[in-house]
CSV table of C-alpha atoms in Angstrom, one decimal:
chain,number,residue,atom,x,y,z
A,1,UNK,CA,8.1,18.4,42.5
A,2,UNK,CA,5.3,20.3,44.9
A,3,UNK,CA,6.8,20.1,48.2
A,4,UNK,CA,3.6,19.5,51.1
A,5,UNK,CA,5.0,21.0,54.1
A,6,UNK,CA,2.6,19.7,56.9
A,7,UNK,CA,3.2,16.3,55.7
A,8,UNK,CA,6.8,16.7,55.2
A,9,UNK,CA,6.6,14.8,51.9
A,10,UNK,CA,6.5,15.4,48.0
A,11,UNK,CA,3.9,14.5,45.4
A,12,UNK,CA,5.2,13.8,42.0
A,13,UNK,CA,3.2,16.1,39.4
A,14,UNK,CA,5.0,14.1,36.1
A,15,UNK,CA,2.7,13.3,33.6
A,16,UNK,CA,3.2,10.0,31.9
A,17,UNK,CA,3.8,9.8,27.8
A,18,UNK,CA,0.3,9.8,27.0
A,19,UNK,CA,-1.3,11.7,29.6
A,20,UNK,CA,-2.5,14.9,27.6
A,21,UNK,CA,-4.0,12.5,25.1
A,22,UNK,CA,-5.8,10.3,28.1
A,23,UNK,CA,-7.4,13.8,29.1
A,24,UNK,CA,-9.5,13.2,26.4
A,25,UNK,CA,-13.4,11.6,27.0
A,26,UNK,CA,-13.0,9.3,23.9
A,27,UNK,CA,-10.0,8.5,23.8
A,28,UNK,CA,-7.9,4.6,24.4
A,29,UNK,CA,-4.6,4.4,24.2
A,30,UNK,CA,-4.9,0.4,24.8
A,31,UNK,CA,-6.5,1.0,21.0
A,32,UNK,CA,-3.6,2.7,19.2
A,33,UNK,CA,-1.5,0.4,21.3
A,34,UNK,CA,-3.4,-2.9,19.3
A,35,UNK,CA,-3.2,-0.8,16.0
A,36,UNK,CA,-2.1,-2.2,12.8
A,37,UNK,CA,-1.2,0.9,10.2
A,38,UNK,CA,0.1,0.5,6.5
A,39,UNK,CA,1.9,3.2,5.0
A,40,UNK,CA,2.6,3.3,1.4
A,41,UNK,CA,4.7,5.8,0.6
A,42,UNK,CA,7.9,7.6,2.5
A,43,UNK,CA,8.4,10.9,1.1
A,44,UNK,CA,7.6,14.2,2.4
A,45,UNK,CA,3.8,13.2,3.1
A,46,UNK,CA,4.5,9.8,4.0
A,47,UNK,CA,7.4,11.6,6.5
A,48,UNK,CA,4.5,13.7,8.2
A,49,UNK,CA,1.4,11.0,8.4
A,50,UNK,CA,5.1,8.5,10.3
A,51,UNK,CA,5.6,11.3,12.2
A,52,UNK,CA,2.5,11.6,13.7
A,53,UNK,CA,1.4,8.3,13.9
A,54,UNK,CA,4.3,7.5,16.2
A,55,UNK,CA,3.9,10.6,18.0
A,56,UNK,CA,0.3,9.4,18.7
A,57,UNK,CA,1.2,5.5,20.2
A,58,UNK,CA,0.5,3.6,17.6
A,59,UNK,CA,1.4,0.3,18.0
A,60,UNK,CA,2.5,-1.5,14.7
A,61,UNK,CA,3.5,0.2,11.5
A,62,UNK,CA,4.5,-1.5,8.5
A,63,UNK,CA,6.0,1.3,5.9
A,64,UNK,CA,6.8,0.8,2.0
A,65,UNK,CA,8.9,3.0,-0.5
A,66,UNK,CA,11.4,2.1,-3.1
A,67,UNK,CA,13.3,4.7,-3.2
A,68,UNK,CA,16.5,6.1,-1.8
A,69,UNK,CA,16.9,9.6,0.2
A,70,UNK,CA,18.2,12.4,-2.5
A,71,UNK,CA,19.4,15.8,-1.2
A,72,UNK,CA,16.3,17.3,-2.5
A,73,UNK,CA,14.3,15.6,0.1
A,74,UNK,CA,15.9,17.3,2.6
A,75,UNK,CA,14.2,20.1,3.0
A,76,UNK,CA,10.6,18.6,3.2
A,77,UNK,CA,11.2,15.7,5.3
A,78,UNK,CA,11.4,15.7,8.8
A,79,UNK,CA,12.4,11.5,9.9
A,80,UNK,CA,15.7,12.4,7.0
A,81,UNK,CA,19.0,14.4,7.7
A,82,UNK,CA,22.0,15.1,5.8
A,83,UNK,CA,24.0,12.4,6.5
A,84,UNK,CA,21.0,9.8,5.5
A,85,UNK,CA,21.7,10.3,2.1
A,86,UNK,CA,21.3,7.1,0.1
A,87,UNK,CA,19.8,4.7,2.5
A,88,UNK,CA,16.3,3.8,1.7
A,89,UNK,CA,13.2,5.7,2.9
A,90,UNK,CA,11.7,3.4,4.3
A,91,UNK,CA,14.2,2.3,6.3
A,92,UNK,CA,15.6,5.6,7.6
A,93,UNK,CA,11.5,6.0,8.3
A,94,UNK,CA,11.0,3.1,10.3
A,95,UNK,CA,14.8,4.4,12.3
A,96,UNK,CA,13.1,7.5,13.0
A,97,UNK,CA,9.3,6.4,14.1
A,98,UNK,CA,11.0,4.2,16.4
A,99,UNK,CA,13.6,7.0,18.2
A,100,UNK,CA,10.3,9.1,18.4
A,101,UNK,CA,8.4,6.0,19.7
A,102,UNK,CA,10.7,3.6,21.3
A,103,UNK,CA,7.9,0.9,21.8
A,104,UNK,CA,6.8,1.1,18.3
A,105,UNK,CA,7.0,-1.9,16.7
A,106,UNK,CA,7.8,-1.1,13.1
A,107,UNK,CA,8.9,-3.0,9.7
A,108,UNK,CA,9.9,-1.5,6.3
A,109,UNK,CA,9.7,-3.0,2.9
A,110,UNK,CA,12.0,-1.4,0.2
A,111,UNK,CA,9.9,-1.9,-3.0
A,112,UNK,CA,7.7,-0.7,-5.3
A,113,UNK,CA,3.9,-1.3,-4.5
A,114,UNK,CA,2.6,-2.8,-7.7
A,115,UNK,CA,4.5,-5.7,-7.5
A,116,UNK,CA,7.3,-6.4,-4.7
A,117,UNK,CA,4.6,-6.3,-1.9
A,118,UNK,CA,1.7,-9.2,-0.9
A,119,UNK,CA,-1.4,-8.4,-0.4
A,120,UNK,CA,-1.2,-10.2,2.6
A,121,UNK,CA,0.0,-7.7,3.9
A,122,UNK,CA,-2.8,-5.1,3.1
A,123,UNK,CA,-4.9,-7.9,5.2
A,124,UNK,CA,-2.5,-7.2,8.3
A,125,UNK,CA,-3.1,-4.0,8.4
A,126,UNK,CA,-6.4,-2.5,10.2
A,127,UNK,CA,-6.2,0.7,7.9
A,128,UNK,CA,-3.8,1.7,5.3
A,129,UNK,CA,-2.6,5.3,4.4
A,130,UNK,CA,-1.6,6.0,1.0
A,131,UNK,CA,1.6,8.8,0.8
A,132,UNK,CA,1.5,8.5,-3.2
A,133,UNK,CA,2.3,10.8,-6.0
A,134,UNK,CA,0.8,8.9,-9.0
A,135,UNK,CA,-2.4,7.6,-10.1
A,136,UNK,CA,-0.9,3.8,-11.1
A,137,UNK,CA,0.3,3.3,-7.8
A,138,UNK,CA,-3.1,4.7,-6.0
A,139,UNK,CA,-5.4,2.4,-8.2
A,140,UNK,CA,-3.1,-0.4,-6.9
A,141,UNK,CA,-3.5,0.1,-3.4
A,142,UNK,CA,-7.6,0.9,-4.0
A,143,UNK,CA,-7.7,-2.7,-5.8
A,144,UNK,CA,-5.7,-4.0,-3.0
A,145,UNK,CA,-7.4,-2.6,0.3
A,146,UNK,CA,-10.9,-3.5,-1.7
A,147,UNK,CA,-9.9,-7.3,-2.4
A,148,UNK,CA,-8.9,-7.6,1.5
A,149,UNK,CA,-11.9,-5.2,2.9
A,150,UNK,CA,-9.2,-2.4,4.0
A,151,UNK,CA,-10.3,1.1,4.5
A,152,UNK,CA,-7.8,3.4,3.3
A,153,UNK,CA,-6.9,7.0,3.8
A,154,UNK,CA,-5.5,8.5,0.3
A,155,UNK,CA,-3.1,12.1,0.8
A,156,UNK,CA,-2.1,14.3,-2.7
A,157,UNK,CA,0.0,17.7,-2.7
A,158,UNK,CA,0.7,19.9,-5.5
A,159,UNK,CA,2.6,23.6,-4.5
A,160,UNK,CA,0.3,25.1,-1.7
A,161,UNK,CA,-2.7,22.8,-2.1
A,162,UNK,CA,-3.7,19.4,-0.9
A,163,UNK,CA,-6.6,17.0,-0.4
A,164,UNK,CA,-7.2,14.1,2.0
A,165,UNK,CA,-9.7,11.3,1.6
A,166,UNK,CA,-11.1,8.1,2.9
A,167,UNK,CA,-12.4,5.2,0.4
A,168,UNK,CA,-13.8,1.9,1.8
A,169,UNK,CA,-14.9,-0.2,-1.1
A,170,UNK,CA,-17.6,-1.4,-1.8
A,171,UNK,CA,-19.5,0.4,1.1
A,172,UNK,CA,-18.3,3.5,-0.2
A,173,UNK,CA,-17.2,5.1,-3.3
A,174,UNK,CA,-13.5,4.1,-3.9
A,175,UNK,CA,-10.8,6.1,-5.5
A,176,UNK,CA,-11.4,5.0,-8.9
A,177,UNK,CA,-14.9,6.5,-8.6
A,178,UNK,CA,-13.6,9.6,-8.2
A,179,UNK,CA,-11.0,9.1,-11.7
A,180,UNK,CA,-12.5,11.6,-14.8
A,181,UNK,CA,-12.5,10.0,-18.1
A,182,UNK,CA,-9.0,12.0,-18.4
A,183,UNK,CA,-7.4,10.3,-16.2
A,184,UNK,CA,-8.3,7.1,-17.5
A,185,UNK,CA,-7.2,8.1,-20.7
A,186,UNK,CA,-3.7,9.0,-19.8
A,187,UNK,CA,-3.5,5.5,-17.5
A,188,UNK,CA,-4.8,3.6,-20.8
A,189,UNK,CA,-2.4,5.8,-22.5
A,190,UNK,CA,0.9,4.3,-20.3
A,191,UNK,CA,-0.4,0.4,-20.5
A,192,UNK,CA,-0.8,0.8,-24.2
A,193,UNK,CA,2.9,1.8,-24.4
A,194,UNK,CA,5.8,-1.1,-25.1
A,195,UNK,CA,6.9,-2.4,-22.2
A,196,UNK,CA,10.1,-0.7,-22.7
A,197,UNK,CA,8.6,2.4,-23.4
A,198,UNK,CA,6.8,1.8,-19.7
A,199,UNK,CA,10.2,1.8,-18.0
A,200,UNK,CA,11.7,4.5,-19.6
A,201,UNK,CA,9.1,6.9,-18.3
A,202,UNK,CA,10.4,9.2,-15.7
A,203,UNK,CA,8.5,10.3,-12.9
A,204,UNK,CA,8.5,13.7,-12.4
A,205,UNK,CA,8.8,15.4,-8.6
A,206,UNK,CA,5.2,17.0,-7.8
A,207,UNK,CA,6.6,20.5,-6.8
A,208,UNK,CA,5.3,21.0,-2.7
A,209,UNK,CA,6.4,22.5,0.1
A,210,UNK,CA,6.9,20.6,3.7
A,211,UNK,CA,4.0,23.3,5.2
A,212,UNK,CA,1.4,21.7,2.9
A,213,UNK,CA,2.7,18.3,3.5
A,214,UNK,CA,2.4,19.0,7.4
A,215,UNK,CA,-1.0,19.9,6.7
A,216,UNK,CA,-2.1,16.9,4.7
A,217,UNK,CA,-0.2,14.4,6.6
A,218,UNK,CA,-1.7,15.7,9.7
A,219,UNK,CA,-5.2,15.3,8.5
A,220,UNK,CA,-4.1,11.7,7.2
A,221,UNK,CA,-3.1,10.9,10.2
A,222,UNK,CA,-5.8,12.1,12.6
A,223,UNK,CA,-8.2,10.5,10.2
A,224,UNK,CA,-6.6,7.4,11.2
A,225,UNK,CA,-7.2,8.3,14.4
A,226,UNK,CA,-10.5,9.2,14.5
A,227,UNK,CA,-11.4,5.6,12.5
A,228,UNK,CA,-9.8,3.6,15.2
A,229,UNK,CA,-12.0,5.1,17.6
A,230,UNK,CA,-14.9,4.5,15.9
A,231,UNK,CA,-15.5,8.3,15.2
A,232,UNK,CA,-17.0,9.9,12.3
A,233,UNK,CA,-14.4,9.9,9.8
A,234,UNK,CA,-13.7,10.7,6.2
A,235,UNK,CA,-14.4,7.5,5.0
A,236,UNK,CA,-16.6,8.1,1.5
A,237,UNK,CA,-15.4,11.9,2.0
A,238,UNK,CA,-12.6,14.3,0.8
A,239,UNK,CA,-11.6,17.3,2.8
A,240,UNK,CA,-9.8,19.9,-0.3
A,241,UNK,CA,-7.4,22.7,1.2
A,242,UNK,CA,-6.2,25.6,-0.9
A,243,UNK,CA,-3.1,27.4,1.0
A,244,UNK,CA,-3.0,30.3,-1.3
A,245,UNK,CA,-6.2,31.9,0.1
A,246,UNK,CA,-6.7,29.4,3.1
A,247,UNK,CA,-9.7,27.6,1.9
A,248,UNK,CA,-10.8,24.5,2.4
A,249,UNK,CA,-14.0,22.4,2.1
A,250,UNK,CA,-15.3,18.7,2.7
A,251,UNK,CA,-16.6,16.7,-1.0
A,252,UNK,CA,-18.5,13.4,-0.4
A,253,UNK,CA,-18.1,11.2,-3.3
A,254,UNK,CA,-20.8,9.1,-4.9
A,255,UNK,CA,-20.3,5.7,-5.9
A,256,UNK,CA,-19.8,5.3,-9.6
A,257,UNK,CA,-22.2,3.0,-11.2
A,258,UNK,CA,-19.6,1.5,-14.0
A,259,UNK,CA,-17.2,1.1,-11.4
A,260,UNK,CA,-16.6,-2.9,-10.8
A,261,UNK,CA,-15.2,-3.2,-7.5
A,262,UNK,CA,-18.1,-2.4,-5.7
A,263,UNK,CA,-19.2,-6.1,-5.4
A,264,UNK,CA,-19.4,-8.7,-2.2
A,265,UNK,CA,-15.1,-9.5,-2.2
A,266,UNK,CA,-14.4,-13.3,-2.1
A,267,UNK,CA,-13.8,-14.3,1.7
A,268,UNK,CA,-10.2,-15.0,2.1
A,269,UNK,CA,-8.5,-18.0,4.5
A,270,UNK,CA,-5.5,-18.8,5.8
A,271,UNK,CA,-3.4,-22.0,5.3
A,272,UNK,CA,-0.2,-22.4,7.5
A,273,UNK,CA,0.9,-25.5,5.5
A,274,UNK,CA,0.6,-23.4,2.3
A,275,UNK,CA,3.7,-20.5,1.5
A,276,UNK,CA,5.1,-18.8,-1.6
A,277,UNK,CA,7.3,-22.0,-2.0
A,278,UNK,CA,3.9,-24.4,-2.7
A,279,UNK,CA,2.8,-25.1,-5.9
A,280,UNK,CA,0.0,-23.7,-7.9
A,281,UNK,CA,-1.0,-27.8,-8.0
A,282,UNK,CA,-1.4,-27.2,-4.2
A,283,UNK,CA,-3.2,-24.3,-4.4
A,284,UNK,CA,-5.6,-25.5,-6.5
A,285,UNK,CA,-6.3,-28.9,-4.2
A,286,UNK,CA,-6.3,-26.7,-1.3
A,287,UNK,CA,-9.3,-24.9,-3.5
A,288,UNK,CA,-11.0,-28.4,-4.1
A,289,UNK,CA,-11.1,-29.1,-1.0
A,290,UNK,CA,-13.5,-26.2,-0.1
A,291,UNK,CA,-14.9,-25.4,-3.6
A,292,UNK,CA,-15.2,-29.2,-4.8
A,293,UNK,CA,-14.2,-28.3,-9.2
A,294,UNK,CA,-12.0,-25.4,-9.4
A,295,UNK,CA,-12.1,-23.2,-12.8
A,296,UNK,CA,-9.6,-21.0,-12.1
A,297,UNK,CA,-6.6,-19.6,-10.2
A,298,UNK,CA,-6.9,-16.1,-10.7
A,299,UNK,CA,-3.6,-13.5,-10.0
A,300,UNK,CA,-4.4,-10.1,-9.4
A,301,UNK,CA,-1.2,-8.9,-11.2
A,302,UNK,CA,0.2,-8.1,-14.8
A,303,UNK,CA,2.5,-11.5,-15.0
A,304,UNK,CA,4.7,-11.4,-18.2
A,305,UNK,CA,4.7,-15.0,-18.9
A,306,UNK,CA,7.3,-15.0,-21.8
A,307,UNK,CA,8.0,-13.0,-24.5
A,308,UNK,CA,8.6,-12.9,-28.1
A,309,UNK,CA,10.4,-11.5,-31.3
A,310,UNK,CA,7.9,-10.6,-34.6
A,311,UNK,CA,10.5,-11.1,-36.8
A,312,UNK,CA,12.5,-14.5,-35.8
A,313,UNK,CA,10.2,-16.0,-33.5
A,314,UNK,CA,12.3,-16.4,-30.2
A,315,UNK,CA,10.8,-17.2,-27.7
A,316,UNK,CA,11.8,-16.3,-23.8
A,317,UNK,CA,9.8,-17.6,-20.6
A,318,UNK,CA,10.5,-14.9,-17.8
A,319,UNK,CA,7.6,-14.7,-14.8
A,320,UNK,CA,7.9,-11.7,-14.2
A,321,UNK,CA,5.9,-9.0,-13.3
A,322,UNK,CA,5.4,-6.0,-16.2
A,323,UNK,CA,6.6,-3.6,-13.8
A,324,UNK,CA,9.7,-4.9,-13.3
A,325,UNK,CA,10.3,-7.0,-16.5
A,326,UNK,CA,14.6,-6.3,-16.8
A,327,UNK,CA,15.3,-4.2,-20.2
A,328,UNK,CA,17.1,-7.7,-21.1
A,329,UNK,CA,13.9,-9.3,-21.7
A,330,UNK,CA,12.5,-6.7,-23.8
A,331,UNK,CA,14.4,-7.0,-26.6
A,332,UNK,CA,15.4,-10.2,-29.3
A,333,UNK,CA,19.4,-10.5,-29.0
A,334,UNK,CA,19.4,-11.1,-32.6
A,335,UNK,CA,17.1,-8.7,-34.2
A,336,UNK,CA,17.1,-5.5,-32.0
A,337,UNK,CA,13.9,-5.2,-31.7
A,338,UNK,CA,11.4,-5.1,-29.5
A,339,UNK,CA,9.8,-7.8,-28.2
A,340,UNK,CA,6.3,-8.7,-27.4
A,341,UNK,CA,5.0,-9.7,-24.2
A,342,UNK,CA,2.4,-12.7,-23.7
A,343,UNK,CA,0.4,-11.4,-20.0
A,344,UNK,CA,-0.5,-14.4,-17.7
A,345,UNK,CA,-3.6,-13.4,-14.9
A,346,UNK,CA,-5.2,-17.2,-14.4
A,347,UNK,CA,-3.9,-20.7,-14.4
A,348,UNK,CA,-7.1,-23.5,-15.4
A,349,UNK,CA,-7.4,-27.0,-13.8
A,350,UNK,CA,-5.0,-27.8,-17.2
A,351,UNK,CA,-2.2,-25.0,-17.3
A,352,UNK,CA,1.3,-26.5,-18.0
A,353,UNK,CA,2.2,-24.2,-15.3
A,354,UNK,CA,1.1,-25.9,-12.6
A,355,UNK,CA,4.1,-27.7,-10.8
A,356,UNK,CA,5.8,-24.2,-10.8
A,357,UNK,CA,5.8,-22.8,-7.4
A,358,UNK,CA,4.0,-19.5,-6.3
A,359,UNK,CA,7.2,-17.5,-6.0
A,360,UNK,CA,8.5,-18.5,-9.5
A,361,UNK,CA,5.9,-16.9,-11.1
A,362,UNK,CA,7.4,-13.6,-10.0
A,363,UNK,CA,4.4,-13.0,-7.3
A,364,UNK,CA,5.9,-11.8,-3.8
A,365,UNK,CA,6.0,-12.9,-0.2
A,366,UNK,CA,2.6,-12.6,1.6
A,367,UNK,CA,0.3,-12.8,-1.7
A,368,UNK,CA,-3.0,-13.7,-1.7
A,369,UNK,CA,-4.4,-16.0,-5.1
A,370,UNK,CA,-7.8,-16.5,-5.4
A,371,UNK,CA,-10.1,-19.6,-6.9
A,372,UNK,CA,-13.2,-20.0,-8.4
A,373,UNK,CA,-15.6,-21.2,-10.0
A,374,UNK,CA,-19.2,-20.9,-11.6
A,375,UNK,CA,-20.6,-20.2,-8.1
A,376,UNK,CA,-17.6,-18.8,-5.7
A,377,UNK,CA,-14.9,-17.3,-5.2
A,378,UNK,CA,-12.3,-17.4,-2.1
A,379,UNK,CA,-8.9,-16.5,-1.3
A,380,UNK,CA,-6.2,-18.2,0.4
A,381,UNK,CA,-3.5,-15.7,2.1
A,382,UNK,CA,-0.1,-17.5,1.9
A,383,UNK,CA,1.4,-15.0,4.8
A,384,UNK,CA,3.6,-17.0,6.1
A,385,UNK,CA,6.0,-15.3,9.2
A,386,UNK,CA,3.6,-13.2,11.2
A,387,UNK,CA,4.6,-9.4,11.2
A,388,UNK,CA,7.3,-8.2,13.7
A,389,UNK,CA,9.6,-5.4,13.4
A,390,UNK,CA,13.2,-5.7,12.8
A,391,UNK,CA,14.2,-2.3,13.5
């Protein structure tokens, strides 16, 4: 308080939440208010790009990670503390940006990416942020933010280095430009394995420290930023930082001409009277209606449709999605071996399958299918309770 003593009164000098951001020429709060963020991932880089992005006013937040807090996230996570031990990540994240941020609204989903969570909600989002330690899991969320026209902001770390980048398919090149014919090769290499053999392998922790996770999360983060306000961004750009030295350097990446997503994405619709508890059979009049013959019902996802023994021939329908097929259904309870799966990605105008509802074929809440034929393609997003936080 600054007392005024001809006046014989007192001018309040407190600054309000955001005022030191306000200061700036550019800058509108009423924007990150209105925000939508997706954050896939809620480990020590996810942790940093939360941090910040509740720090900065963001508005809405949705946050996804399958995963239980261990002790050894302790000491490079900043939302976690001791006694958070075995709750889930996202949960304890979504705790956390909201005591920083008390008007936050914020929702977690406990699951893994490739196949517990809709697309739909990749749609909601106005920009997605990608906290992710594995290729499988980034071409996922490239495919997805591509499908729904999604710019995305993609973080790695490895011991004192770290990159940052922005893909927004098809304008620019996407993350799977950017893949070597290595990394391909050991991707091919996984999906080639048994399904069995694809759960048993272990992912190993990328050694890191929190310092260059604080780094990279807070470029994540103000790249976010900067793309809400319409500023140059990273977008089609990588920014590379070496903490050993202190180097660092921007990379713009060129589209790759073999890559196939970098094609006009069907437009997508809504459809209130349509949900994950409609049947493919209404999904595919609901296409009629606005493609007149329908060829297909395509699902972006590796469905395992049933499976079966080589050597006595049983035979087990399952819907389920490879990445999360139960060891149960992997193997013949009479031969011991290993059975093989049969992969379901379209339903035609004639599939037996078609009086099954959406959800039974193991697809999430808020998916989106899509249906075609010789001519088009569009999408119908089966979203169903708009987002609002439950934290």
């Amino acid at each position: 308080m600054q007392s005024n003593d001809s006046q014989g009164e007192s001018i309040s000098l407190k600054e309000s939440r955001f005022s030191r951001f306000e200061s700036i020429d550019w800058w509108k709060q009423e924007t990150l208010d209105s925000a939508k963020v997706l954050v896939v991932g809620a480990g020590a880089l996810g942790n940093e790009v939360i941090k910040n992005l509740a720090l900065l006013g963001v508005g809405h937040l949705a946050i996804v990670d399958m995963d239980r807090i261990e002790e050894s996230n302790l000491s490079r996570s900043s939302l976690f503390r001791s006694e958070h031990e075995g709750e889930f990540k996202a949960e304890r994240a979504a705790k956390s940006a909201k005591d920083l941020y008390p008007k936050i609204k914020v929702e977690s989903y406990v699951g893994k990416i490739q196949s517990d969570i809709g697309y739909g909600l990749f749609r909601w989002a106005d920009i997605v942020v990608g906290a992710l330690d594995n290729r499988e899991a980034r071409i996922f969320v490239n495919r997805a933010c591509t499908y729904v026209g999604r710019p995305w902001i993609d973080g790695g770390i490895d011991v004192l280095n770290g990159v940052a980048r922005g893909f927004q398919a098809p304008q620019t090149a996407c993350y799977e430009c950017t893949m070597s014919k290595v990394d391909w090769d050991l991707i091919q290499n996984r999906q080639s394995c048994s399904l069995h053999a694809r759960r048993a392998l272990a992912n190993r922790g990328v050694p890191t420290t929190p310092t260059t996770s604080s780094v990279i999360g807070a470029i994540q983060a103000q790249e976010v930023l900067k793309y809400l306000h319409g500023l140059e961004s990273i977008i089609g750009k990588g920014f590379l930082f070496e903490g050993l030295a202190h180097n660092s350097y921007k990379i713009e990446y060129s589209i790759n001409p073999a890559c196939d997503l970098h094609y006009e994405q069907a437009e997508i619709h809504n459809d209130h009277d349509l949900s994950n508890r409609s049947t493919m059979r209404q999904i595919f009049q609901w296409g009629e209606k606005r493609l007149g013959k329908v060829e297909a019902l395509d699902i972006y996802r590796e469905i395992v449709s049933r499976t079966s023994c080589p050597q006595c021939g049983q035979m087990t329908e399952c819907f389920v999605n490879a990445e999360t097929i139960p060891v149960s259904d992997t193997f013949c309870s009479r031969c011991e071996v290993e059975k093989i799966p049969e992969y379901l990605h379209s339903l035609g105008p004639d599939s037996p399958y078609l009086d099954k509802t959406v959800s039974s074929f193991g697809l999430p809440e808020n998916e989106i299918l899509w249906l075609r034929n010789s001519e088009k393609c569009i999408g119908i997003d089966l979203t169903e309770i708009p987002f609002q936080s439950h934290v």
